PDB file of C-alpha atoms in Angstrom:
ATOM      1  CA  MET A 917      14.616 -32.121  21.409  1.00 34.00           C
ATOM      2  CA  LYS A 918      14.466 -28.405  22.050  1.00 35.00           C
ATOM      3  CA  ASP A 919      17.630 -26.622  23.058  1.00 34.00           C
ATOM      4  CA  PHE A 920      17.754 -26.008  26.802  1.00 34.00           C
ATOM      5  CA  ALA A 921      20.030 -23.021  26.449  1.00 36.00           C
ATOM      6  CA  ARG A 922      22.037 -21.030  23.948  1.00 32.00           C
ATOM      7  CA  MET A 923      25.571 -20.249  25.004  1.00 41.00           C
ATOM      8  CA  TRP A 924      27.642 -17.407  23.625  1.00 38.00           C
ATOM      9  CA  THR A 925      31.191 -18.380  22.803  1.00 41.00           C
ATOM     10  CA  SER A 926      32.216 -16.396  19.734  1.00 36.00           C
ATOM     11  CA  GLY A 927      35.059 -13.977  20.258  1.00 37.00           C
ATOM     12  CA  ARG A 928      36.049 -15.125  23.725  1.00 39.00           C
ATOM     13  CA  ARG A 929      39.593 -15.992  22.680  1.00 35.00           C
ATOM     14  CA  SER A 930      40.081 -12.680  20.915  1.00 33.00           C
ATOM     15  CA  LEU A 931      38.804 -10.861  24.000  1.00 38.00           C
ATOM     16  CA  ARG A 932      41.447 -12.519  26.157  1.00 40.00           C
ATOM     17  CA  GLY A 933      43.900 -10.160  24.500  1.00 44.00           C
ATOM     18  CA  GLY A 934      42.663  -7.401  26.783  1.00 45.00           C
ATOM     19  CA  LYS A 935      39.705  -5.875  24.956  1.00 47.00           C
ATOM     20  CA  MET A 936      36.876  -4.409  27.012  1.00 51.00           C
ATOM     21  CA  GLY A 937      34.139  -6.749  28.131  1.00 64.00           C
ATOM     22  CA  LEU A 938      35.847  -9.851  29.444  1.00 82.00           C
ATOM     23  CA  ILE A 939      35.315 -10.232  33.170  1.00 96.00           C
ATOM     24  CA  ILE A 940      37.357 -12.913  34.921  1.00 96.00           C
ATOM     25  CA  LYS A 941      37.470 -12.867  38.724  1.00 97.00           C
ATOM     26  CA  LYS A 942      38.774 -15.164  41.432  1.00 98.00           C
ATOM     27  CA  VAL A 943      35.896 -16.768  43.313  1.00 98.00           C
ATOM     28  CA  LYS A 944      35.693 -19.428  45.978  1.00 99.00           C
ATOM     29  CA  ILE A 945      33.465 -22.411  45.311  1.00 99.00           C
ATOM     30  CA  ALA A 946      32.401 -24.988  47.871  1.00 99.00           C
ATOM     31  CA  GLY A 947      30.493 -28.221  47.562  1.00 98.00           C
ATOM     32  CA  ALA A 948      29.846 -31.402  49.523  1.00 98.00           C
ATOM     33  CA  LYS A 949      33.466 -32.619  49.091  1.00 98.00           C
ATOM     34  CA  GLY A 950      35.477 -29.459  49.635  1.00 98.00           C
ATOM     35  CA  SER A 951      36.334 -26.045  48.271  1.00 99.00           C
ATOM     36  CA  ALA A 952      38.641 -24.329  45.812  1.00 99.00           C
ATOM     37  CA  THR A 953      39.528 -20.847  44.645  1.00 99.00           C
ATOM     38  CA  VAL A 954      39.233 -20.559  40.872  1.00 98.00           C
ATOM     39  CA  GLU A 955      39.122 -17.955  38.151  1.00 97.00           C
ATOM     40  CA  ALA A 956      35.563 -17.648  36.874  1.00 98.00           C
ATOM     41  CA  LEU A 957      34.454 -16.136  33.592  1.00 96.00           C
ATOM     42  CA  PHE A 958      31.356 -13.969  34.053  1.00 97.00           C
ATOM     43  CA  ASP A 959      29.475 -14.449  30.787  1.00 93.00           C
ATOM     44  CA  MET A 960      26.120 -12.716  30.247  1.00 90.00           C
ATOM     45  CA  GLY A 961      25.752 -14.671  27.005  1.00 88.00           C
ATOM     46  CA  ALA A 962      25.913 -18.090  28.663  1.00 90.00           C
ATOM     47  CA  SER A 963      22.425 -19.172  29.675  1.00 91.00           C
ATOM     48  CA  ALA A 964      23.616 -21.396  32.526  1.00 93.00           C
ATOM     49  CA  CYS A 965      26.515 -21.753  34.956  1.00 97.00           C
ATOM     50  CA  LEU A 966      29.006 -24.355  33.767  1.00 96.00           C
ATOM     51  CA  ILE A 967      31.808 -26.130  35.616  1.00 97.00           C
ATOM     52  CA  LYS A 968      34.668 -28.237  34.294  1.00 97.00           C
ATOM     53  CA  ARG A 969      34.242 -31.920  35.236  1.00 97.00           C
ATOM     54  CA  SER A 970      37.689 -32.246  36.860  1.00 97.00           C
ATOM     55  CA  LEU A 971      36.891 -29.371  39.228  1.00 98.00           C
ATOM     56  CA  ALA A 972      33.333 -30.564  39.904  1.00 98.00           C
ATOM     57  CA  GLU A 973      34.636 -34.004  40.940  1.00 98.00           C
ATOM     58  CA  LYS A 974      37.043 -32.425  43.449  1.00 98.00           C
ATOM     59  CA  VAL A 975      34.612 -30.151  45.271  1.00 99.00           C
ATOM     60  CA  ALA A 976      31.088 -31.485  44.844  1.00 98.00           C
ATOM     61  CA  THR A 977      28.853 -34.508  44.470  1.00 98.00           C
ATOM     62  CA  ILE A 978      27.741 -34.826  40.863  1.00 98.00           C
ATOM     63  CA  THR A 979      24.020 -35.437  40.434  1.00 98.00           C
ATOM     64  CA  THR A 980      22.755 -37.252  37.341  1.00 97.00           C
ATOM     65  CA  ILE A 981      19.261 -36.646  36.012  1.00 92.00           C
ATOM     66  CA  PRO A 982      17.409 -38.998  33.629  1.00 92.00           C
ATOM     67  CA  LYS A 983      17.225 -36.679  30.624  1.00 92.00           C
ATOM     68  CA  LYS A 984      20.134 -34.913  28.918  1.00 92.00           C
ATOM     69  CA  TRP A 985      20.164 -31.181  28.313  1.00 87.00           C
ATOM     70  CA  ARG A 986      21.385 -30.120  24.889  1.00 89.00           C
ATOM     71  CA  PHE A 987      23.166 -26.795  24.602  1.00 84.00           C
ATOM     72  CA  THR A 988      23.652 -25.019  21.281  1.00 84.00           C
ATOM     73  CA  LEU A 989      26.920 -23.120  21.089  1.00 78.00           C
ATOM     74  CA  GLY A 990      27.197 -19.520  19.938  1.00 73.00           C
ATOM     75  CA  ASP A 991      28.075 -20.513  16.384  1.00 79.00           C
ATOM     76  CA  GLY A 992      24.580 -22.004  16.061  1.00 82.00           C
ATOM     77  CA  GLN A 993      25.978 -25.357  14.928  1.00 86.00           C
ATOM     78  CA  GLY A 994      28.035 -26.910  17.689  1.00 87.00           C
ATOM     79  CA  THR A 995      26.225 -28.651  20.521  1.00 88.00           C
ATOM     80  CA  LEU A 996      27.049 -30.236  23.815  1.00 86.00           C
ATOM     81  CA  GLN A 997      24.935 -32.598  25.896  1.00 91.00           C
ATOM     82  CA  THR A 998      24.994 -33.378  29.583  1.00 93.00           C
ATOM     83  CA  ASN A 999      22.743 -34.756  32.273  1.00 96.00           C
ATOM     84  CA  GLU A1000      24.910 -33.853  35.270  1.00 98.00           C
ATOM     85  CA  PHE A1001      25.061 -30.907  37.632  1.00 97.00           C
ATOM     86  CA  VAL A1002      26.443 -29.914  41.035  1.00 98.00           C
ATOM     87  CA  GLN A1003      25.183 -27.687  43.835  1.00 98.00           C
ATOM     88  CA  LEU A1004      27.691 -25.013  44.829  1.00 98.00           C
ATOM     89  CA  VAL A1005      28.200 -22.161  47.209  1.00 98.00           C
ATOM     90  CA  ILE A1006      29.949 -19.491  45.152  1.00 98.00           C
ATOM     91  CA  THR A1007      31.665 -16.722  47.130  1.00 98.00           C
ATOM     92  CA  ILE A1008      32.143 -13.414  45.333  1.00 97.00           C
ATOM     93  CA  LYS A1009      33.432 -10.341  47.175  1.00 95.00           C
ATOM     94  CA  LYS A1010      32.929 -12.074  50.542  1.00 94.00           C
ATOM     95  CA  THR A1011      29.271 -12.784  49.706  1.00 95.00           C
ATOM     96  CA  ASP A1012      27.969 -16.378  49.488  1.00 95.00           C
ATOM     97  CA  PHE A1013      25.526 -17.470  46.792  1.00 96.00           C
ATOM     98  CA  PHE A1014      23.918 -20.913  46.444  1.00 95.00           C
ATOM     99  CA  HIS A1015      23.539 -22.074  42.825  1.00 97.00           C
ATOM    100  CA  PRO A1016      23.695 -25.168  40.606  1.00 98.00           C
ATOM    101  CA  ALA A1017      26.241 -25.556  37.809  1.00 98.00           C
ATOM    102  CA  VAL A1018      26.073 -27.860  34.805  1.00 96.00           C
ATOM    103  CA  VAL A1019      29.024 -30.288  34.567  1.00 96.00           C
ATOM    104  CA  VAL A1020      30.895 -30.188  31.242  1.00 94.00           C
ATOM    105  CA  ASP A1021      33.735 -32.515  30.211  1.00 91.00           C
ATOM    106  CA  ARG A1022      35.690 -29.986  28.165  1.00 86.00           C
ATOM    107  CA  LEU A1023      35.488 -26.339  29.099  1.00 87.00           C
ATOM    108  CA  ALA A1024      37.988 -23.558  28.380  1.00 88.00           C
ATOM    109  CA  ASP A1025      37.438 -22.043  31.834  1.00 93.00           C
ATOM    110  CA  ASP A1026      37.139 -23.800  35.214  1.00 96.00           C
ATOM    111  CA  LEU A1027      33.831 -22.069  35.906  1.00 98.00           C
ATOM    112  CA  ILE A1028      31.507 -19.951  33.787  1.00 96.00           C
ATOM    113  CA  ILE A1029      29.041 -17.788  35.680  1.00 98.00           C
ATOM    114  CA  GLY A1030      26.025 -17.544  33.379  1.00 96.00           C
ATOM    115  CA  ALA A1031      22.945 -15.377  33.005  1.00 95.00           C
ATOM    116  CA  ASP A1032      20.845 -17.682  35.213  1.00 96.00           C
ATOM    117  CA  PHE A1033      23.068 -16.844  38.200  1.00 97.00           C
ATOM    118  CA  LEU A1034      23.363 -13.145  37.362  1.00 97.00           C
ATOM    119  CA  GLN A1035      19.592 -12.744  36.984  1.00 95.00           C
ATOM    120  CA  ARG A1036      18.700 -14.829  40.036  1.00 93.00           C
ATOM    121  CA  TRP A1037      20.961 -12.800  42.306  1.00 94.00           C
ATOM    122  CA  LYS A1038      20.473  -9.473  40.470  1.00 94.00           C
ATOM    123  CA  ILE A1039      24.196  -9.128  39.853  1.00 96.00           C
ATOM    124  CA  LYS A1040      25.284  -6.521  37.341  1.00 96.00           C
ATOM    125  CA  LEU A1041      28.450  -6.494  35.280  1.00 96.00           C
ATOM    126  CA  ASP A1042      30.379  -3.383  34.290  1.00 95.00           C
ATOM    127  CA  PRO A1043      32.347  -4.513  31.213  1.00 91.00           C
ATOM    128  CA  GLU A1044      34.262  -1.247  30.915  1.00 90.00           C
ATOM    129  CA  ALA A1045      35.592  -1.400  34.466  1.00 92.00           C
ATOM    130  CA  GLU A1046      35.613  -5.227  34.406  1.00 93.00           C
ATOM    131  CA  GLU A1047      33.686  -5.146  37.667  1.00 95.00           C
ATOM    132  CA  VAL A1048      31.031  -7.330  39.309  1.00 97.00           C
ATOM    133  CA  ILE A1049      28.336  -5.318  41.125  1.00 96.00           C
ATOM    134  CA  ILE A1050      26.382  -7.032  43.914  1.00 95.00           C
ATOM    135  CA  ASP A1051      23.040  -5.601  45.061  1.00 89.00           C
ATOM    136  CA  LYS A1052      22.859  -6.460  48.775  1.00 85.00           C
ATOM    137  CA  LYS A1053      19.062  -5.953  48.730  1.00 83.00           C
ATOM    138  CA  ALA A1054      18.754  -8.975  46.431  1.00 79.00           C
ATOM    139  CA  LEU A1055      20.300 -11.171  49.131  1.00 79.00           C
ATOM    140  CA  ARG A1056      17.434 -10.756  51.592  1.00 78.00           C
ATOM    141  CA  LEU A1057      15.379 -13.884  52.150  1.00 70.00           C
ATOM    142  CA  LEU A1058      11.716 -13.089  51.659  1.00 61.00           C
ATOM    143  CA  LEU A1059       9.140 -15.479  53.056  1.00 61.00           C
ATOM    144  CA  ALA A1060       5.582 -15.305  51.804  1.00 59.00           C
TER     145      ALA A1060
END
């Protein structure tokens, strides 16, 4: 089975010590069951958005698909498999975004905002300033 995504994890713990590049922001998430305010790690190296199972169960309806995704961790050896995801509204800087997140049993952070989200919504990260930059033009709904 081919890897669905490659997630970057190396160095995250050492970065928590305050080095440049780690962006953690409070965001509001909402799903079919409720909402919560959580600290989210914005990780350009994570291919997909990930949510901790305990949080997913509180705020959203977990959807199971027939085939499992296999993720290879940043060390190139560790893997994780899942066939569950949730649909979320993620509010960042008073702006709502609709996006799925993959449900993971054990996750160091409640929510990881991955490259799929950042690219879809054309969100930029400024690691030096630890800032999330939202392009309001990317939020326009275009109908063809």
